[in-house]
Amino acid sequence: MMTFLSFGGGVQSCAMLHFIRDGVIERPDVIIFADTGAEMPETYHTIDELVVPFCEELSIPFIICQSTLRGRIQDWHMEHNAIPMIGFKSCTGNWKIRVIRRIMREYVGNGRGKPLVKVQLGITTDESRRANASDVKWAVNSFPLIEAGISREDCEDRLVEAGWSVRKSGCSFCPYQGSESWNYLKDNHPVLFQEAIDLEENYRANRPGRRQGLLNKAGKWLIDGIPEKKESECDSGGCFL
């Protein structure tokens, strides 16, 4: 089987690159990053300035891909008068899973249900509850960080050692983010924050009666202020393959 690393762009994914070079976890054949078009600017900077050169040094192909059917995630939601919501996996499925699986299929073809690929996912020991089996027979999920007994804190320490500064990844308007992330977006990327407000306003205008916004609180919208809300514990909003 070929081994693919599903790269999320955050702490765990970036630390995995160093653990690969250290020989702590298995070296993949290909690394794939599914770009929704709405990743945080810091994520794009990390990929361009740190990740791509590092993968070239490791001689591992690093592929950036996007949905060929739905385009950028923010454009699709605007066109369909929709917003992403907690509990609905359409974002993960359409802009992450399907995109990555399409690329893997280009490499391995169709095995008619036989295992063809092993997919490395950057889930650490502290969030092992998210380590689920694949829902297709031809792809087998693996969790090298858990197998090596590595926590998120271990990943953070390894990145500090490497001199890498990496923020938690995820779409700029992801509903899983908490007040700290929303306030960071508002203070540091006002254009992106306004884009999130525009998505909500478009949703409200075209779907009267709907009260659930990006803050996932009935009757509470971004334009009204950001309430306290626990941060998501996952690296990229739950968007792993």
mmCIF file of N, CA and C in Angstrom, residues 41-87:
data_model
loop_
_atom_site.group_PDB
_atom_site.id
_atom_site.type_symbol
_atom_site.label_atom_id
_atom_site.label_comp_id
_atom_site.label_asym_id
_atom_site.label_seq_id
_atom_site.Cartn_x
_atom_site.Cartn_y
_atom_site.Cartn_z
ATOM 1 N N PRO A 41 -4.451 33.162 6.891
ATOM 2 C CA PRO A 41 -3.220 33.633 6.236
ATOM 3 C C PRO A 41 -1.965 33.045 6.862
ATOM 4 N N GLU A 42 -1.989 32.845 8.178
ATOM 5 C CA GLU A 42 -0.831 32.269 8.857
ATOM 6 C C GLU A 42 -0.547 30.856 8.365
ATOM 7 N N THR A 43 -1.606 30.113 8.059
ATOM 8 C CA THR A 43 -1.439 28.748 7.557
ATOM 9 C C THR A 43 -0.774 28.754 6.183
ATOM 10 N N TYR A 44 -1.251 29.640 5.311
ATOM 11 C CA TYR A 44 -0.650 29.737 3.985
ATOM 12 C C TYR A 44 0.829 30.151 4.087
ATOM 13 N N HIS A 45 1.118 31.062 5.004
ATOM 14 C CA HIS A 45 2.497 31.505 5.193
ATOM 15 C C HIS A 45 3.374 30.347 5.674
ATOM 16 N N THR A 46 2.856 29.580 6.637
ATOM 17 C CA THR A 46 3.610 28.432 7.157
ATOM 18 C C THR A 46 3.909 27.435 6.049
ATOM 19 N N ILE A 47 2.912 27.165 5.216
ATOM 20 C CA ILE A 47 3.095 26.202 4.131
ATOM 21 C C ILE A 47 4.113 26.710 3.122
ATOM 22 N N ASP A 48 3.971 27.971 2.706
ATOM 23 C CA ASP A 48 4.862 28.513 1.680
ATOM 24 C C ASP A 48 6.299 28.653 2.171
ATOM 25 N N GLU A 49 6.456 29.154 3.391
ATOM 26 C CA GLU A 49 7.788 29.502 3.877
ATOM 27 C C GLU A 49 8.508 28.356 4.596
ATOM 28 N N LEU A 50 7.744 27.437 5.208
ATOM 29 C CA LEU A 50 8.363 26.392 6.008
ATOM 30 C C LEU A 50 8.111 24.983 5.465
ATOM 31 N N VAL A 51 6.846 24.669 5.221
ATOM 32 C CA VAL A 51 6.480 23.286 4.900
ATOM 33 C C VAL A 51 6.993 22.850 3.539
ATOM 34 N N VAL A 52 6.734 23.641 2.510
ATOM 35 C CA VAL A 52 7.150 23.243 1.156
ATOM 36 C C VAL A 52 8.664 23.045 1.070
ATOM 37 N N PRO A 53 9.474 24.001 1.553
ATOM 38 C CA PRO A 53 10.927 23.766 1.510
ATOM 39 C C PRO A 53 11.366 22.550 2.333
ATOM 40 N N PHE A 54 10.686 22.320 3.473
ATOM 41 C CA PHE A 54 11.047 21.189 4.324
ATOM 42 C C PHE A 54 10.751 19.873 3.619
ATOM 43 N N CYS A 55 9.604 19.794 2.940
ATOM 44 C CA CYS A 55 9.254 18.570 2.216
ATOM 45 C C CYS A 55 10.196 18.341 1.050
ATOM 46 N N GLU A 56 10.652 19.420 0.416
ATOM 47 C CA GLU A 56 11.642 19.288 -0.645
ATOM 48 C C GLU A 56 12.940 18.717 -0.083
ATOM 49 N N GLU A 57 13.289 19.157 1.116
ATOM 50 C CA GLU A 57 14.483 18.635 1.777
ATOM 51 C C GLU A 57 14.341 17.156 2.085
ATOM 52 N N LEU A 58 13.121 16.743 2.460
ATOM 53 C CA LEU A 58 12.854 15.340 2.758
ATOM 54 C C LEU A 58 12.650 14.509 1.492
ATOM 55 N N SER A 59 12.531 15.180 0.346
ATOM 56 C CA SER A 59 12.252 14.508 -0.939
ATOM 57 C C SER A 59 10.924 13.764 -0.902
ATOM 58 N N ILE A 60 9.920 14.395 -0.262
ATOM 59 C CA ILE A 60 8.573 13.844 -0.231
ATOM 60 C C ILE A 60 7.657 14.799 -0.995
ATOM 61 N N PRO A 61 6.927 14.322 -2.015
ATOM 62 C CA PRO A 61 6.018 15.199 -2.760
ATOM 63 C C PRO A 61 4.976 15.826 -1.839
ATOM 64 N N PHE A 62 4.797 17.144 -1.958
ATOM 65 C CA PHE A 62 3.780 17.865 -1.190
ATOM 66 C C PHE A 62 2.776 18.429 -2.183
ATOM 67 N N ILE A 63 1.543 17.947 -2.104
ATOM 68 C CA ILE A 63 0.520 18.319 -3.072
ATOM 69 C C ILE A 63 -0.542 19.195 -2.414
ATOM 70 N N ILE A 64 -0.830 20.337 -3.038
ATOM 71 C CA ILE A 64 -1.919 21.207 -2.595
ATOM 72 C C ILE A 64 -3.042 21.072 -3.612
ATOM 73 N N CYS A 65 -4.238 20.745 -3.135
ATOM 74 C CA CYS A 65 -5.353 20.522 -4.049
ATOM 75 C C CYS A 65 -6.617 21.205 -3.532
ATOM 76 N N GLN A 66 -7.535 21.482 -4.449
ATOM 77 C CA GLN A 66 -8.809 22.097 -4.111
ATOM 78 C C GLN A 66 -9.937 21.346 -4.785
ATOM 79 N N SER A 67 -11.148 21.580 -4.301
ATOM 80 C CA SER A 67 -12.314 20.954 -4.895
ATOM 81 C C SER A 67 -12.493 21.439 -6.326
ATOM 82 N N THR A 68 -12.635 20.513 -7.254
ATOM 83 C CA THR A 68 -12.846 20.875 -8.654
ATOM 84 C C THR A 68 -14.324 21.059 -8.969
ATOM 85 N N LEU A 69 -15.190 20.638 -8.059
ATOM 86 C CA LEU A 69 -16.631 20.718 -8.304
ATOM 87 C C LEU A 69 -17.280 21.898 -7.590
ATOM 88 N N ARG A 70 -16.785 22.222 -6.394
ATOM 89 C CA ARG A 70 -17.456 23.232 -5.583
ATOM 90 C C ARG A 70 -16.662 24.530 -5.447
ATOM 91 N N GLY A 71 -15.427 24.545 -5.880
ATOM 92 C CA GLY A 71 -14.641 25.768 -5.794
ATOM 93 C C GLY A 71 -14.280 26.120 -4.365
ATOM 94 N N ARG A 72 -14.119 27.430 -4.091
ATOM 95 C CA ARG A 72 -13.761 27.877 -2.748
ATOM 96 C C ARG A 72 -14.950 27.714 -1.814
ATOM 97 N N ILE A 73 -14.681 27.332 -0.603
ATOM 98 C CA ILE A 73 -15.747 27.024 0.342
ATOM 99 C C ILE A 73 -16.604 28.249 0.648
ATOM 100 N N GLN A 74 -15.991 29.442 0.762
ATOM 101 C CA GLN A 74 -16.763 30.627 1.083
ATOM 102 C C GLN A 74 -17.666 31.041 -0.073
ATOM 103 N N ASP A 75 -17.186 30.866 -1.320
ATOM 104 C CA ASP A 75 -18.000 31.216 -2.484
ATOM 105 C C ASP A 75 -19.219 30.303 -2.586
ATOM 106 N N TRP A 76 -19.015 29.013 -2.329
ATOM 107 C CA TRP A 76 -20.127 28.064 -2.408
ATOM 108 C C TRP A 76 -21.205 28.405 -1.388
ATOM 109 N N HIS A 77 -20.801 28.699 -0.157
ATOM 110 C CA HIS A 77 -21.785 29.025 0.872
ATOM 111 C C HIS A 77 -22.537 30.311 0.542
ATOM 112 N N MET A 78 -21.850 31.284 -0.020
ATOM 113 C CA MET A 78 -22.515 32.524 -0.396
ATOM 114 C C MET A 78 -23.517 32.274 -1.515
ATOM 115 N N GLU A 79 -23.118 31.515 -2.517
ATOM 116 C CA GLU A 79 -23.986 31.239 -3.655
ATOM 117 C C GLU A 79 -25.218 30.435 -3.260
ATOM 118 N N HIS A 80 -25.076 29.596 -2.232
ATOM 119 C CA HIS A 80 -26.192 28.749 -1.810
ATOM 120 C C HIS A 80 -26.887 29.272 -0.560
ATOM 121 N N ASN A 81 -26.586 30.517 -0.184
ATOM 122 C CA ASN A 81 -27.237 31.150 0.977
ATOM 123 C C ASN A 81 -27.130 30.261 2.213
ATOM 124 N N ALA A 82 -25.926 29.770 2.445
ATOM 125 C CA ALA A 82 -25.695 28.827 3.532
ATOM 126 C C ALA A 82 -24.529 29.284 4.393
ATOM 127 N N ILE A 83 -24.413 28.684 5.566
ATOM 128 C CA ILE A 83 -23.249 28.868 6.425
ATOM 129 C C ILE A 83 -22.867 27.495 6.983
ATOM 130 N N PRO A 84 -21.583 27.289 7.279
ATOM 131 C CA PRO A 84 -21.186 26.017 7.904
ATOM 132 C C PRO A 84 -21.707 25.961 9.328
ATOM 133 N N MET A 85 -22.090 24.783 9.781
ATOM 134 C CA MET A 85 -22.653 24.627 11.118
ATOM 135 C C MET A 85 -22.038 23.427 11.821
ATOM 136 N N ILE A 86 -21.887 23.549 13.125
ATOM 137 C CA ILE A 86 -21.396 22.438 13.930
ATOM 138 C C ILE A 86 -22.373 21.272 13.845
ATOM 139 N N GLY A 87 -21.843 20.099 13.668
ATOM 140 C CA GLY A 87 -22.688 18.914 13.601
ATOM 141 C C GLY A 87 -22.961 18.451 12.182
#
